[in-house]
């Protein structure tokens, strides 16, 4: 396997760099959240949706998707576009569920008609997607689905309750896992592409996080009718389809485009915070324990960056999934550790929350820390990630 | 070593490097399997721990290693070596750590890196000796356990056209397996680096009693050792040592990574086989999850190790940052898996006979060598945050804005 870039990839990288330099977005009309799953206001949505559309039109989103599905037909270029977008520090792409979950799943399991109908909107961001996997009784035990789908001619009737639905309040579509048979826990599930916005019987209700902000939702289904044409793959194959989605989400595939990364700037932020913050009467940057803690974060950041490089060198990887499957675990704990350290560095000032005019960086650090649990819990809690790594990579006996 | 200032995407680890690594793994797993290692170094604790004998090593295996040319790995082809990149050497040293090979290989590679950094005729002749199978070790650490180039352990005086060395160099690795030492000494306001034969007049090696069973270590007492001009490697020892330092950290990190991966795999295998409460203990998350955490830490250390080696190979000035990150990550990963390996094995892991303690102790020794994680991060903070300010008014006072 060659790890050198192809001519197309090099040219694409240069183009992406140039385009991003010449097309820097205007400042947002209001403060943006840290991640796309916390977009709350219509102002944020409109701004971010316009930005994704612009990146899509420029070819930086959907780079590797076939042209007939709205993509740009390259090979191995999305990774480069993602790197350049990260490096340029531009806003994240809002349609994260569409890009990193719905599109790759539809590409793998969809009919020709479904691919032509749904993937373009995922890539352009014109149609925002949300995910309907988790339920009150189905969290880490994801297969314990209760939301039912019952066949009625050419339609299905759906009843149930989904939770932790990020972007649900803006979503046109949901990737939805339902129970179509009670006889078999895993083979009794079926996957749908379900209309949400304005669809009869669907009710979206905001949930409030420990930060005090909304940003995700619960979604109730009451006799919701969905055409059979919106069923993805076969009846009873829902678990396998959901696994495709989760593998895409957990970073095992390259996705169509993502935000992420930002390791270097995270360390820079911590260092500049320490240089400008008095903590217990001492400049934080002079405190040996703080200095050690920041260096620990810097080592994790560099380690993650080098892990990503090493994952492409088979001779230095003992097991092909060993590094890719660590990404969700290490990435979310990295962010959490950074945020917690930011709070620690700010000392007494860390008590000031976002409305206080004297809060360092407008309360960013306590807000980021409180919010970081979203990522260590969502997409398979980090305890589940450790099970997956222990079982699939180390070969230890299954917990399930 | 190339002069291009970029790190290649495969860390310079191509087919040749992979082949060398795989060859080393095959050879060492055949010649030094676990039961052979246990018989060799840990038949019983009394000889080493009570009677003060030096830990045995396999001199027959060593002569085969010399025949394979491993002493000359870091020596240029012009001087008779094979001039392997540090990336390639790191791969081999990982195997050396994995098999806990008792040998003077790593100290000799360290001396080679220092001699290469020194360059010049004297260094060239010594490198040629090493390529021919001679062994060496560094005598650069003082009684306070400082690794700073300016804290040379010895004092040199000019006497009748020669240098005379006095003082005690501490923590000399595998000194009793070395043909000569590379010693650093203060000479007035400067620092010199000298080659001294281990049987030189006025040099006495006193064995340290150490817990590690896979090496020896000595205090080297210099009592008027005469060094002719032909043995003065450098008259700017501090610069030479600083230039070589990242490479020395890479070698210890590679040893740690190899031994740590071995401890991880050994413990994983045990967790699959050992049954309690009617299940293999690896089923239980109290066992499974720490093993995953150890894997994550080891992978971080390994990625940083290859990155540091590749940066040094590319001649990048700031390679010290990557190397210190690698040593910090490798030391901490080693501490964690060593701890969990014994603990998760339960009582059997605590026994002398089972042998887990061999890699545990080698790791414990290497964690401290050239500075542990805390020490590396202290140096990193100076590089990345800047030195601790001496004035209380440095930095922006948030209250003033």
JSON list of C-alpha atoms in Angstrom, two decimals, chain A residues 146-229:
[
{"chain": "A", "resi": 146, "resn": "UNK", "atom": "CA", "xyz": [-39.32, -0.87, 21.74]},
{"chain": "A", "resi": 147, "resn": "UNK", "atom": "CA", "xyz": [-40.41, 1.62, 19.04]},
{"chain": "A", "resi": 148, "resn": "UNK", "atom": "CA", "xyz": [-42.60, -0.54, 16.79]},
{"chain": "A", "resi": 149, "resn": "UNK", "atom": "CA", "xyz": [-43.21, -0.54, 13.06]},
{"chain": "A", "resi": 150, "resn": "UNK", "atom": "CA", "xyz": [-46.23, -2.50, 11.84]},
{"chain": "A", "resi": 151, "resn": "UNK", "atom": "CA", "xyz": [-46.85, -3.13, 8.15]},
{"chain": "A", "resi": 152, "resn": "UNK", "atom": "CA", "xyz": [-50.06, -1.76, 6.62]},
{"chain": "A", "resi": 153, "resn": "UNK", "atom": "CA", "xyz": [-50.11, -2.32, 2.86]},
{"chain": "A", "resi": 154, "resn": "UNK", "atom": "CA", "xyz": [-47.47, -0.13, 1.25]},
{"chain": "A", "resi": 155, "resn": "UNK", "atom": "CA", "xyz": [-46.93, 1.73, 4.50]},
{"chain": "A", "resi": 156, "resn": "UNK", "atom": "CA", "xyz": [-45.60, 1.16, 8.00]},
{"chain": "A", "resi": 157, "resn": "UNK", "atom": "CA", "xyz": [-47.20, 2.52, 11.15]},
{"chain": "A", "resi": 158, "resn": "UNK", "atom": "CA", "xyz": [-44.70, 3.63, 13.76]},
{"chain": "A", "resi": 159, "resn": "UNK", "atom": "CA", "xyz": [-45.27, 4.12, 17.49]},
{"chain": "A", "resi": 160, "resn": "UNK", "atom": "CA", "xyz": [-42.67, 4.85, 20.12]},
{"chain": "A", "resi": 161, "resn": "UNK", "atom": "CA", "xyz": [-40.26, 7.22, 21.82]},
{"chain": "A", "resi": 162, "resn": "UNK", "atom": "CA", "xyz": [-36.67, 8.18, 20.86]},
{"chain": "A", "resi": 163, "resn": "UNK", "atom": "CA", "xyz": [-34.28, 10.20, 23.04]},
{"chain": "A", "resi": 164, "resn": "UNK", "atom": "CA", "xyz": [-31.05, 12.25, 22.84]},
{"chain": "A", "resi": 165, "resn": "UNK", "atom": "CA", "xyz": [-32.03, 13.33, 19.34]},
{"chain": "A", "resi": 166, "resn": "UNK", "atom": "CA", "xyz": [-29.50, 16.01, 18.38]},
{"chain": "A", "resi": 167, "resn": "UNK", "atom": "CA", "xyz": [-30.67, 18.43, 15.68]},
{"chain": "A", "resi": 168, "resn": "UNK", "atom": "CA", "xyz": [-34.17, 16.89, 15.91]},
{"chain": "A", "resi": 169, "resn": "UNK", "atom": "CA", "xyz": [-35.74, 20.35, 16.05]},
{"chain": "A", "resi": 170, "resn": "UNK", "atom": "CA", "xyz": [-34.24, 21.25, 12.65]},
{"chain": "A", "resi": 171, "resn": "UNK", "atom": "CA", "xyz": [-34.34, 17.83, 11.00]},
{"chain": "A", "resi": 172, "resn": "UNK", "atom": "CA", "xyz": [-36.10, 17.01, 7.76]},
{"chain": "A", "resi": 173, "resn": "UNK", "atom": "CA", "xyz": [-35.23, 13.31, 8.10]},
{"chain": "A", "resi": 174, "resn": "UNK", "atom": "CA", "xyz": [-34.33, 10.74, 10.74]},
{"chain": "A", "resi": 175, "resn": "UNK", "atom": "CA", "xyz": [-32.40, 7.49, 10.44]},
{"chain": "A", "resi": 176, "resn": "UNK", "atom": "CA", "xyz": [-34.72, 5.34, 12.53]},
{"chain": "A", "resi": 177, "resn": "UNK", "atom": "CA", "xyz": [-34.34, 1.86, 14.02]},
{"chain": "A", "resi": 178, "resn": "UNK", "atom": "CA", "xyz": [-37.60, 0.11, 14.88]},
{"chain": "A", "resi": 179, "resn": "UNK", "atom": "CA", "xyz": [-38.78, -3.25, 16.17]},
{"chain": "A", "resi": 180, "resn": "UNK", "atom": "CA", "xyz": [-40.72, -5.24, 13.56]},
{"chain": "A", "resi": 181, "resn": "UNK", "atom": "CA", "xyz": [-40.63, -8.55, 15.43]},
{"chain": "A", "resi": 182, "resn": "UNK", "atom": "CA", "xyz": [-40.60, -9.42, 19.12]},
{"chain": "A", "resi": 183, "resn": "UNK", "atom": "CA", "xyz": [-39.38, -12.97, 18.45]},
{"chain": "A", "resi": 184, "resn": "UNK", "atom": "CA", "xyz": [-35.73, -12.11, 17.97]},
{"chain": "A", "resi": 185, "resn": "UNK", "atom": "CA", "xyz": [-33.83, -9.34, 19.77]},
{"chain": "A", "resi": 186, "resn": "UNK", "atom": "CA", "xyz": [-31.30, -8.69, 17.00]},
{"chain": "A", "resi": 187, "resn": "UNK", "atom": "CA", "xyz": [-33.07, -10.01, 13.88]},
{"chain": "A", "resi": 188, "resn": "UNK", "atom": "CA", "xyz": [-36.37, -8.31, 14.74]},
{"chain": "A", "resi": 189, "resn": "UNK", "atom": "CA", "xyz": [-35.20, -4.79, 13.85]},
{"chain": "A", "resi": 190, "resn": "UNK", "atom": "CA", "xyz": [-35.86, -2.75, 10.69]},
{"chain": "A", "resi": 191, "resn": "UNK", "atom": "CA", "xyz": [-34.26, 0.52, 9.58]},
{"chain": "A", "resi": 192, "resn": "UNK", "atom": "CA", "xyz": [-36.21, 3.45, 8.08]},
{"chain": "A", "resi": 193, "resn": "UNK", "atom": "CA", "xyz": [-35.54, 6.88, 6.59]},
{"chain": "A", "resi": 194, "resn": "UNK", "atom": "CA", "xyz": [-38.34, 8.69, 8.38]},
{"chain": "A", "resi": 195, "resn": "UNK", "atom": "CA", "xyz": [-39.68, 12.18, 7.61]},
{"chain": "A", "resi": 196, "resn": "UNK", "atom": "CA", "xyz": [-39.71, 14.42, 10.71]},
{"chain": "A", "resi": 197, "resn": "UNK", "atom": "CA", "xyz": [-40.38, 18.11, 10.05]},
{"chain": "A", "resi": 198, "resn": "UNK", "atom": "CA", "xyz": [-44.14, 18.70, 9.70]},
{"chain": "A", "resi": 199, "resn": "UNK", "atom": "CA", "xyz": [-44.88, 14.98, 9.44]},
{"chain": "A", "resi": 200, "resn": "UNK", "atom": "CA", "xyz": [-48.21, 13.93, 11.01]},
{"chain": "A", "resi": 201, "resn": "UNK", "atom": "CA", "xyz": [-47.88, 12.13, 14.35]},
{"chain": "A", "resi": 202, "resn": "UNK", "atom": "CA", "xyz": [-44.26, 13.18, 14.98]},
{"chain": "A", "resi": 203, "resn": "UNK", "atom": "CA", "xyz": [-43.68, 15.41, 18.03]},
{"chain": "A", "resi": 204, "resn": "UNK", "atom": "CA", "xyz": [-40.23, 16.84, 18.84]},
{"chain": "A", "resi": 205, "resn": "UNK", "atom": "CA", "xyz": [-39.69, 18.06, 22.40]},
{"chain": "A", "resi": 206, "resn": "UNK", "atom": "CA", "xyz": [-36.44, 19.73, 23.54]},
{"chain": "A", "resi": 207, "resn": "UNK", "atom": "CA", "xyz": [-34.42, 18.18, 26.39]},
{"chain": "A", "resi": 208, "resn": "UNK", "atom": "CA", "xyz": [-32.30, 20.39, 28.64]},
{"chain": "A", "resi": 209, "resn": "UNK", "atom": "CA", "xyz": [-28.70, 19.39, 29.35]},
{"chain": "A", "resi": 210, "resn": "UNK", "atom": "CA", "xyz": [-26.66, 19.97, 32.54]},
{"chain": "A", "resi": 211, "resn": "UNK", "atom": "CA", "xyz": [-25.29, 23.10, 30.86]},
{"chain": "A", "resi": 212, "resn": "UNK", "atom": "CA", "xyz": [-28.79, 24.61, 31.05]},
{"chain": "A", "resi": 213, "resn": "UNK", "atom": "CA", "xyz": [-28.99, 24.62, 27.28]},
{"chain": "A", "resi": 214, "resn": "UNK", "atom": "CA", "xyz": [-31.18, 22.66, 24.95]},
{"chain": "A", "resi": 215, "resn": "UNK", "atom": "CA", "xyz": [-29.60, 21.13, 21.90]},
{"chain": "A", "resi": 216, "resn": "UNK", "atom": "CA", "xyz": [-31.05, 17.70, 21.77]},
{"chain": "A", "resi": 217, "resn": "UNK", "atom": "CA", "xyz": [-34.59, 16.40, 21.93]},
{"chain": "A", "resi": 218, "resn": "UNK", "atom": "CA", "xyz": [-36.92, 13.55, 22.49]},
{"chain": "A", "resi": 219, "resn": "UNK", "atom": "CA", "xyz": [-39.12, 12.50, 19.62]},
{"chain": "A", "resi": 220, "resn": "UNK", "atom": "CA", "xyz": [-42.54, 10.87, 20.04]},
{"chain": "A", "resi": 221, "resn": "UNK", "atom": "CA", "xyz": [-44.16, 8.78, 17.29]},
{"chain": "A", "resi": 222, "resn": "UNK", "atom": "CA", "xyz": [-47.93, 8.34, 17.38]},
{"chain": "A", "resi": 223, "resn": "UNK", "atom": "CA", "xyz": [-49.32, 6.27, 14.49]},
{"chain": "A", "resi": 224, "resn": "UNK", "atom": "CA", "xyz": [-46.77, 7.80, 12.17]},
{"chain": "A", "resi": 225, "resn": "UNK", "atom": "CA", "xyz": [-47.12, 6.50, 8.61]},
{"chain": "A", "resi": 226, "resn": "UNK", "atom": "CA", "xyz": [-43.98, 5.92, 6.53]},
{"chain": "A", "resi": 227, "resn": "UNK", "atom": "CA", "xyz": [-44.02, 4.52, 2.98]},
{"chain": "A", "resi": 228, "resn": "UNK", "atom": "CA", "xyz": [-42.31, 1.17, 2.45]},
{"chain": "A", "resi": 229, "resn": "UNK", "atom": "CA", "xyz": [-40.09, 2.93, -0.11]}
]
